[in-house]
Short mmCIF file of C-alpha atoms in Angstrom, two decimals:
data_model
loop_
_atom_site.label_atom_id
_atom_site.label_comp_id
_atom_site.label_asym_id
_atom_site.label_seq_id
_atom_site.Cartn_x
_atom_site.Cartn_y
_atom_site.Cartn_z
CA MET D 1 115.80 77.76 122.32
CA ALA D 2 119.55 77.97 122.67
CA ILE D 3 120.78 78.93 119.23
CA ALA D 4 124.34 77.95 120.08
CA ARG D 5 123.31 74.37 120.73
CA ALA D 6 120.94 74.21 117.79
CA VAL D 7 123.46 75.52 115.29
CA GLU D 8 126.12 73.21 116.61
CA GLY D 9 124.13 70.28 115.28
CA ALA D 10 123.51 71.81 111.87
CA ASP D 11 125.96 70.69 109.19
CA GLY D 12 128.66 70.28 111.84
CA ALA D 13 129.04 74.05 112.09
CA ARG D 14 130.84 75.76 114.91
CA PRO D 15 128.24 76.96 117.43
CA VAL D 16 127.20 80.59 117.48
CA THR D 17 127.90 81.75 121.03
CA GLY D 18 125.79 84.88 121.13
CA PRO D 19 124.45 87.99 119.43
CA TRP D 20 127.91 89.55 119.19
CA THR D 21 129.11 86.71 116.95
CA VAL D 22 126.03 86.96 114.75
CA ALA D 23 126.26 90.74 114.42
CA VAL D 24 129.99 90.70 113.63
CA ALA D 25 129.44 88.02 110.99
CA GLY D 26 126.82 90.29 109.44
CA LEU D 27 129.24 93.22 109.64
CA VAL D 28 131.86 91.24 107.74
CA CYS D 29 129.29 90.28 105.10
CA LEU D 30 128.63 93.93 104.29
CA ALA D 31 132.28 94.97 104.61
CA VAL D 32 133.12 92.46 101.87
CA SER D 33 130.07 92.80 99.62
CA LEU D 34 129.65 96.58 99.81
CA GLY D 35 132.88 97.97 101.25
CA ILE D 36 135.06 95.92 98.89
CA GLY D 37 132.80 94.54 96.16
CA ARG D 38 131.06 97.83 95.52
CA PHE D 39 132.76 100.86 97.08
CA ALA D 40 136.40 99.88 96.48
CA PHE D 41 135.79 101.11 92.94
CA THR D 42 135.51 104.72 94.15
CA PRO D 43 139.10 105.16 95.42
CA LEU D 44 140.53 102.83 92.76
CA LEU D 45 138.99 104.75 89.85
CA PRO D 46 141.61 107.56 89.99
CA MET D 47 144.31 104.87 89.80
CA MET D 48 142.58 103.30 86.78
CA LEU D 49 142.47 106.73 85.15
CA HIS D 50 146.16 107.25 85.90
CA ASP D 51 147.00 103.83 84.43
CA GLY D 52 145.13 104.74 81.26
CA THR D 53 142.95 101.63 81.43
CA VAL D 54 139.70 103.66 81.38
CA THR D 55 138.52 107.17 80.65
CA LEU D 56 136.27 109.15 82.97
CA SER D 57 133.19 108.36 80.87
CA GLN D 58 134.13 104.67 80.83
CA GLY D 59 134.53 104.77 84.60
CA GLY D 60 131.01 106.16 84.81
CA ALA D 61 129.80 103.28 82.66
CA LEU D 62 131.43 100.80 85.03
CA ALA D 63 129.66 102.43 87.98
CA THR D 64 126.32 102.31 86.17
CA ALA D 65 126.86 98.64 85.35
CA ASN D 66 127.34 97.94 89.05
CA TYR D 67 124.11 99.74 90.00
CA ALA D 68 122.24 97.87 87.25
CA GLY D 69 123.61 94.59 88.57
CA TYR D 70 122.43 95.57 92.04
CA LEU D 71 118.94 96.04 90.64
CA ALA D 72 119.11 92.69 88.84
CA GLY D 73 120.17 90.97 92.06
CA SER D 74 117.30 92.59 93.90
CA LEU D 75 114.79 91.38 91.30
CA LEU D 76 116.35 87.92 91.42
CA GLY D 77 115.76 87.90 95.15
CA LEU D 78 112.05 88.46 94.51
CA VAL D 79 111.59 85.34 92.39
CA TRP D 80 114.35 83.02 93.60
CA ARG D 81 113.34 81.25 96.79
CA THR D 82 116.49 80.04 98.50
CA GLU D 83 117.97 79.58 101.96
CA SER D 84 119.53 82.84 103.16
CA ALA D 85 122.78 81.65 104.78
CA ARG D 86 123.90 79.51 101.85
CA THR D 87 122.98 82.17 99.31
CA ALA D 88 124.94 84.79 101.24
CA ARG D 89 127.93 82.43 101.32
CA TYR D 90 127.88 81.87 97.56
CA ALA D 91 127.42 85.59 96.87
CA LEU D 92 130.39 86.46 99.11
CA VAL D 93 132.62 84.00 97.28
CA LEU D 94 131.44 85.46 93.98
CA THR D 95 132.27 88.96 95.24
CA VAL D 96 135.86 87.98 96.04
CA LEU D 97 136.31 86.27 92.67
CA LEU D 98 134.88 89.22 90.75
CA THR D 99 137.07 91.66 92.68
CA PHE D 100 140.10 89.62 91.67
CA ALA D 101 138.83 89.47 88.08
CA MET D 102 139.18 93.26 87.91
CA ALA D 103 142.92 92.76 88.47
CA LEU D 104 143.20 90.63 85.32
CA PRO D 105 143.74 91.96 81.79
CA GLY D 106 140.48 92.60 79.98
CA SER D 107 138.34 94.91 77.91
CA LEU D 108 135.80 97.51 78.96
CA ALA D 109 132.97 95.13 78.05
CA LEU D 110 134.44 92.40 80.24
CA TRP D 111 135.01 94.77 83.16
CA MET D 112 131.42 96.00 82.84
CA LEU D 113 130.28 92.38 83.09
CA TRP D 114 132.39 91.84 86.21
CA ARG D 115 131.02 95.02 87.81
CA ALA D 116 127.44 94.12 86.94
CA LEU D 117 127.84 90.65 88.45
CA ALA D 118 129.48 92.20 91.51
CA GLY D 119 126.45 94.46 91.90
CA MET D 120 124.18 91.43 91.68
CA ALA D 121 126.22 89.65 94.34
CA SER D 122 126.09 92.74 96.59
CA ALA D 123 122.30 92.79 96.40
CA LEU D 124 122.03 89.09 97.22
CA VAL D 125 124.29 89.52 100.26
CA MET D 126 122.29 92.56 101.39
CA ILE D 127 119.03 90.62 101.13
CA HIS D 128 120.06 87.26 102.52
CA ALA D 129 122.75 88.22 105.05
CA THR D 130 120.37 90.81 106.50
CA ALA D 131 117.55 88.26 106.76
CA TRP D 132 119.92 85.70 108.32
CA CYS D 133 121.37 88.19 110.80
CA MET D 134 117.99 89.67 111.74
CA GLN D 135 116.52 86.21 112.28
CA GLY D 136 119.37 85.18 114.55
CA LEU D 137 119.46 88.41 116.54
CA THR D 138 115.70 88.30 117.04
CA GLY D 139 115.97 84.72 118.30
CA LEU D 140 118.67 85.84 120.71
CA GLY D 141 116.56 88.75 121.94
CA ARG D 142 118.82 91.44 120.44
CA PRO D 143 117.05 92.71 117.29
CA THR D 144 118.46 96.22 117.68
CA TRP D 145 121.97 94.83 117.26
CA ILE D 146 121.30 94.74 113.53
CA GLY D 147 122.86 98.21 113.54
CA LEU D 148 126.23 96.63 114.29
CA MET D 149 125.92 94.62 111.09
CA PHE D 150 125.43 97.81 109.10
CA CYS D 151 128.66 99.23 110.49
CA GLY D 152 130.21 96.88 107.94
CA THR D 153 129.59 99.23 105.03
CA GLY D 154 131.39 102.11 106.73
CA VAL D 155 134.17 99.84 107.94
CA GLY D 156 134.60 98.60 104.39
CA ILE D 157 134.70 102.14 102.99
CA VAL D 158 137.42 103.14 105.45
CA LEU D 159 139.21 99.82 104.92
CA THR D 160 139.46 100.40 101.16
CA GLY D 161 139.45 104.18 100.92
CA THR D 162 142.34 104.96 103.23
CA PRO D 163 144.82 102.35 101.88
CA ALA D 164 143.98 103.32 98.30
CA PHE D 165 145.50 106.75 98.85
CA ALA D 166 148.67 105.08 100.18
CA MET D 167 148.69 102.76 97.16
CA ALA D 168 148.54 105.76 94.84
CA ALA D 169 151.37 107.45 96.74
CA MET D 170 153.48 104.30 96.31
CA HIS D 171 152.63 104.24 92.59
CA TRP D 172 150.73 100.97 92.74
CA SER D 173 148.69 100.11 89.68
CA ALA D 174 144.93 99.71 89.95
CA ARG D 175 145.36 96.00 89.19
CA GLN D 176 147.53 95.61 92.28
CA GLY D 177 144.88 97.41 94.30
CA TRP D 178 142.09 95.13 93.05
CA ALA D 179 144.18 92.04 93.81
CA CYS D 180 145.01 93.31 97.30
CA PHE D 181 141.38 93.96 98.16
CA ALA D 182 140.37 90.56 96.79
CA GLY D 183 142.88 88.98 99.16
CA VAL D 184 141.49 90.95 102.11
CA GLY D 185 137.99 89.86 101.14
CA ALA D 186 139.00 86.21 100.96
CA VAL D 187 140.46 86.33 104.48
CA LEU D 188 137.33 87.98 105.87
CA VAL D 189 134.98 85.48 104.22
CA ALA D 190 137.04 82.57 105.54
CA ALA D 191 136.82 84.03 109.05
CA ILE D 192 133.00 83.88 109.15
CA TRP D 193 132.42 80.82 106.95
CA ARG D 194 131.49 78.44 109.76
CA VAL D 195 129.29 81.00 111.48
CA LEU D 196 127.18 81.77 108.40
CA THR D 197 124.97 78.65 108.54
CA PRO D 198 121.18 78.11 108.43
CA TRP D 199 119.12 78.67 111.56
CA PRO D 200 116.94 75.86 112.91
CA THR D 201 113.25 76.11 112.06
CA GLY D 202 111.39 78.56 114.28
CA VAL D 203 114.38 80.64 115.37
CA GLY D 204 113.66 84.36 115.18
CA THR D 205 109.88 84.02 114.89
CA ARG D 206 108.14 85.69 117.80
CA PRO D 207 104.72 87.22 118.39
CA GLY D 208 104.46 90.45 116.42
CA ASP D 209 107.19 89.49 113.98
CA GLY D 210 105.30 87.41 111.50
CA PRO D 211 102.28 87.96 109.30
CA GLY D 212 99.00 87.02 110.81
CA ASP D 213 99.91 87.77 114.40
CA GLY D 214 98.17 91.05 114.51
CA ALA D 215 100.67 92.17 117.13
CA GLY D 216 102.67 94.50 114.94
CA ASP D 217 101.84 97.60 112.93
CA GLY D 218 100.27 96.19 109.82
CA ALA D 219 101.75 92.76 110.41
CA GLY D 220 98.62 91.00 109.32
CA ASP D 221 97.34 93.49 106.72
CA GLY D 222 99.02 91.80 103.77
CA GLY D 223 97.41 88.40 104.28
CA SER D 224 99.40 85.85 102.34
CA ALA D 225 101.56 88.66 100.88
CA PRO D 226 102.65 90.93 103.76
CA TRP D 227 104.94 92.88 101.43
CA LEU D 228 101.77 94.30 99.78
CA ALA D 229 100.35 95.66 103.04
CA PRO D 230 99.99 99.48 103.08
CA ARG D 231 102.76 99.97 105.64
CA ALA D 232 105.10 97.68 103.72
CA LEU D 233 104.43 99.61 100.50
CA ALA D 234 105.01 102.91 102.30
CA LEU D 235 108.28 101.58 103.71
CA THR D 236 109.32 100.47 100.21
CA ALA D 237 108.46 103.82 98.60
CA ALA D 238 110.37 105.79 101.22
CA TYR D 239 113.31 103.41 100.86
CA GLY D 240 113.46 104.08 97.13
CA LEU D 241 113.63 107.81 97.83
CA ALA D 242 116.56 107.11 100.19
CA GLY D 243 118.42 105.34 97.38
CA PHE D 244 117.94 108.34 95.12
CA GLY D 245 118.59 110.91 97.81
CA TYR D 246 122.05 109.82 98.92
CA ILE D 247 123.60 108.53 95.69
CA ILE D 248 124.36 111.87 94.02
CA THR D 249 126.36 113.12 96.99
CA ALA D 250 128.01 109.74 97.53
CA THR D 251 128.96 109.42 93.86
CA PHE D 252 130.07 112.96 93.09
CA LEU D 253 131.29 114.30 96.44
CA PRO D 254 134.98 114.28 95.36
CA VAL D 255 134.05 116.02 92.09
CA ILE D 256 131.95 118.61 93.93
CA ALA D 257 134.85 119.21 96.31
CA ARG D 258 137.36 119.64 93.50
CA GLN D 259 135.11 122.10 91.72
CA ALA D 260 134.56 124.10 94.89
CA MET D 261 138.13 123.95 96.25
CA PRO D 262 140.58 123.30 93.40
CA GLY D 263 144.03 122.39 94.69
CA SER D 264 142.90 121.96 98.30
CA ILE D 265 144.61 119.24 100.34
CA TRP D 266 141.28 118.40 101.99
CA VAL D 267 139.38 117.12 98.97
CA ASP D 268 140.60 113.52 99.37
CA LEU D 269 139.48 113.33 103.00
CA PHE D 270 135.74 113.73 102.48
CA TRP D 271 135.20 110.16 101.27
CA PRO D 272 136.88 108.49 104.29
CA LEU D 273 135.03 110.99 106.51
CA PHE D 274 131.80 109.79 104.91
CA GLY D 275 132.81 106.22 105.81
CA VAL D 276 133.49 107.19 109.41
CA GLY D 277 130.06 108.78 109.59
CA VAL D 278 128.47 105.63 108.18
CA THR D 279 130.15 103.50 110.85
CA ILE D 280 129.22 105.79 113.74
CA GLY D 281 125.61 106.07 112.59
CA ALA D 282 125.17 102.32 112.31
CA ALA D 283 126.78 101.80 115.72
CA LEU D 284 124.42 104.31 117.32
CA VAL D 285 121.42 102.32 116.07
CA THR D 286 122.47 99.43 118.30
CA ARG D 287 122.00 101.71 121.32
CA VAL D 288 118.34 102.26 120.51
CA GLY D 289 115.95 99.79 122.14
CA SER D 290 113.45 97.79 120.10
CA HIS D 291 110.62 99.56 121.96
CA ARG D 292 111.40 102.73 120.01
CA ASP D 293 109.10 103.54 117.12
CA ASN D 294 110.85 102.65 113.84
CA TRP D 295 108.85 105.16 111.80
CA ARG D 296 109.80 108.03 114.08
CA MET D 297 113.49 107.11 113.89
CA LEU D 298 113.30 106.79 110.11
CA ALA D 299 111.75 110.25 109.78
CA GLY D 300 114.62 111.75 111.77
CA LEU D 301 117.22 109.90 109.69
CA TYR D 302 115.66 111.04 106.40
CA LEU D 303 115.61 114.66 107.58
CA THR D 304 119.22 114.50 108.78
CA GLN D 305 120.39 113.19 105.43
CA ALA D 306 118.29 115.79 103.59
CA VAL D 307 120.11 118.54 105.49
CA GLY D 308 123.47 116.95 104.65
CA VAL D 309 122.66 116.78 100.93
CA ALA D 310 121.41 120.37 100.93
CA LEU D 311 124.64 121.52 102.59
CA ALA D 312 126.66 120.03 99.72
CA ALA D 313 124.83 122.42 97.42
CA ALA D 314 124.65 125.49 99.64
CA TRP D 315 127.92 125.52 101.64
CA GLN D 316 130.79 124.41 99.42
CA SER D 317 133.71 125.09 101.73
CA THR D 318 135.94 122.82 103.79
CA ASN D 319 133.67 123.10 106.81
CA GLY D 320 130.49 122.83 104.77
CA LEU D 321 131.52 119.75 102.81
CA ALA D 322 132.97 118.11 105.92
CA LEU D 323 129.68 118.62 107.74
CA SER D 324 127.80 117.41 104.67
CA SER D 325 129.92 114.24 104.54
CA VAL D 326 129.11 113.48 108.17
CA LEU D 327 125.39 114.27 107.91
CA VAL D 328 124.95 112.20 104.75
CA GLY D 329 127.08 109.36 106.14
CA LEU D 330 125.58 109.11 109.63
CA PRO D 331 122.06 108.13 108.48
CA PHE D 332 123.19 106.05 105.49
CA THR D 333 123.31 102.54 106.92
CA ALA D 334 121.42 103.53 110.07
CA LEU D 335 118.45 104.21 107.81
CA ILE D 336 118.95 100.86 106.11
CA ALA D 337 119.22 99.06 109.45
CA VAL D 338 116.01 100.54 110.86
CA SER D 339 114.19 99.92 107.56
CA MET D 340 115.28 96.27 107.59
CA ARG D 341 114.21 95.95 111.21
CA GLU D 342 110.77 97.27 110.33
CA ALA D 343 110.62 94.96 107.29
CA HIS D 344 111.38 91.96 109.49
CA ARG D 345 108.75 93.08 111.98
CA LEU D 346 106.14 93.46 109.24
CA ALA D 347 106.86 90.26 107.30
CA GLY D 348 108.57 87.98 109.84
CA PRO D 349 109.92 84.77 108.26
CA ARG D 350 108.90 86.04 104.83
CA SER D 351 110.95 89.22 105.19
CA PRO D 352 113.43 88.23 102.41
CA THR D 353 110.70 88.90 99.83
CA LEU D 354 109.91 92.33 101.28
CA ILE D 355 113.62 93.12 101.61
CA SER D 356 114.13 92.07 97.96
CA LEU D 357 111.36 94.44 96.84
CA MET D 358 112.78 97.26 98.94
CA THR D 359 116.30 96.63 97.64
CA ALA D 360 115.05 96.68 94.03
CA ILE D 361 113.32 100.04 94.50
CA TYR D 362 116.40 101.35 96.30
CA ALA D 363 118.50 100.28 93.30
CA VAL D 364 116.17 102.09 90.90
CA GLY D 365 116.69 105.24 92.94
CA GLN D 366 120.47 104.78 92.78
CA ILE D 367 120.39 104.30 89.01
CA ALA D 368 118.27 107.43 88.52
CA GLY D 369 120.55 109.73 90.52
CA PRO D 370 123.79 109.97 88.51
CA PRO D 371 122.14 110.53 85.08
CA LEU D 372 120.02 113.31 86.57
CA ALA D 373 123.13 114.91 88.05
CA ALA D 374 125.03 114.64 84.76
CA THR D 375 122.13 116.20 82.84
CA THR D 376 121.66 119.13 85.20
CA VAL D 377 125.41 119.80 85.41
CA ALA D 378 125.61 119.86 81.61
CA ARG D 379 122.80 122.43 81.50
CA THR D 380 123.66 124.57 84.52
CA GLY D 381 127.34 123.88 85.20
CA SER D 382 126.54 123.07 88.81
CA PHE D 383 125.36 120.18 90.98
CA GLY D 384 123.03 122.54 92.84
CA VAL D 385 119.83 121.57 91.02
CA SER D 386 120.31 117.81 91.32
CA LEU D 387 121.35 118.07 94.97
CA SER D 388 118.27 120.18 95.72
CA ILE D 389 116.04 117.57 94.07
CA ALA D 390 117.76 114.83 96.08
CA ALA D 391 117.26 116.74 99.33
CA GLY D 392 113.61 117.20 98.41
CA ALA D 393 113.21 113.46 97.79
CA LEU D 394 114.62 112.69 101.23
CA THR D 395 112.23 115.21 102.76
CA VAL D 396 109.31 113.43 101.08
CA GLY D 397 110.63 110.17 102.54
CA ALA D 398 110.52 111.75 106.00
CA MET D 399 106.95 112.90 105.39
CA ILE D 400 105.92 109.35 104.48
CA CYS D 401 107.40 108.09 107.74
CA PHE D 402 105.68 110.78 109.78
CA ALA D 403 102.39 109.92 108.06
CA MET D 404 102.74 106.21 108.84
CA ARG D 405 103.46 106.97 112.48
CA ALA D 406 100.48 109.35 112.71
CA ARG D 407 98.07 106.78 111.26
CA GLY D 408 98.65 104.44 114.18
CA PRO D 409 99.19 100.68 114.26
CA ARG D 410 96.62 99.95 111.57
CA CYS D 411 96.28 101.60 108.19
#
């Protein structure tokens, strides 16, 4: 089926001309929902502290509210059956509006509400934009191009992180920064609006992709609920460990750097370097053919990130933290992309439910990380213990992936 022709007749939308258009639309979805809606908070927090609008503990509460909202959005995706393209559209609009809301006068309680809702919107975009993009790319014969979509997170981190430092140098207020990023988000959403439309029935469903085929690894094991098949549950468990494993480094990397190298000019460069690593890692996934074993790739990605997290604890110098930033960033969205590809292969057209479950467990891991780090730092004065636990969790995730590969196509 020619998707371009089919989509042209759906709701009068502009035709999708090929996999590049679909993948770039997915990239923009994540750049807005995660790069702006979620991660813009990281470089803007120092500006909020400088403005006196929040304290450090209040900033931590805002971050926790966002993670909790992400979990709520994931759980909503489990019970709310809706069309993916339209849901992603609405969630993107909500992300832009909530980003702008942070630029308006308000109280801590109100800002926590905005951040929680933004987290919910981020989860809905992750679930439904991924399902939409994977379905289209599969129908176009380019399922591995999903990695290009996941470049969006890194692009968004660089897009917000680098200008934020310039904003601070020009003495912008945090409110001006929030408003600026909301404007950027609005332009990006408008650019893909006509592309992000529902696929015709049957697009993206091929032998081995859906439950009941028996062509894929465990594709038919879950019966009417493929997300409960052993391989799907293993994928979900490992994915939750990934959420826990990366979040401590990603949340506290600037703090770790400042503790290790007080006064260094390099401490503000690790976050953008992390974003560059995220982008490169996701781009590399697109170079890997669909014939490659997903479980083997996942095991390698988990181990790479485990080494990066361990380096943040063991080698706290400019070179060590730079290498840690790259090694934690490279597998970040690459791991997500390969996991989503395996989820689509296992559950086919019903992959949004499996992706929702995976995203919820991932969110639980994210929520658990920062409190553990805060507790261990209070007791030991160092991030070493929490980082070691995180590296261990990622290693367990790799072991799960190796085990699934060793058990063969049926388990």
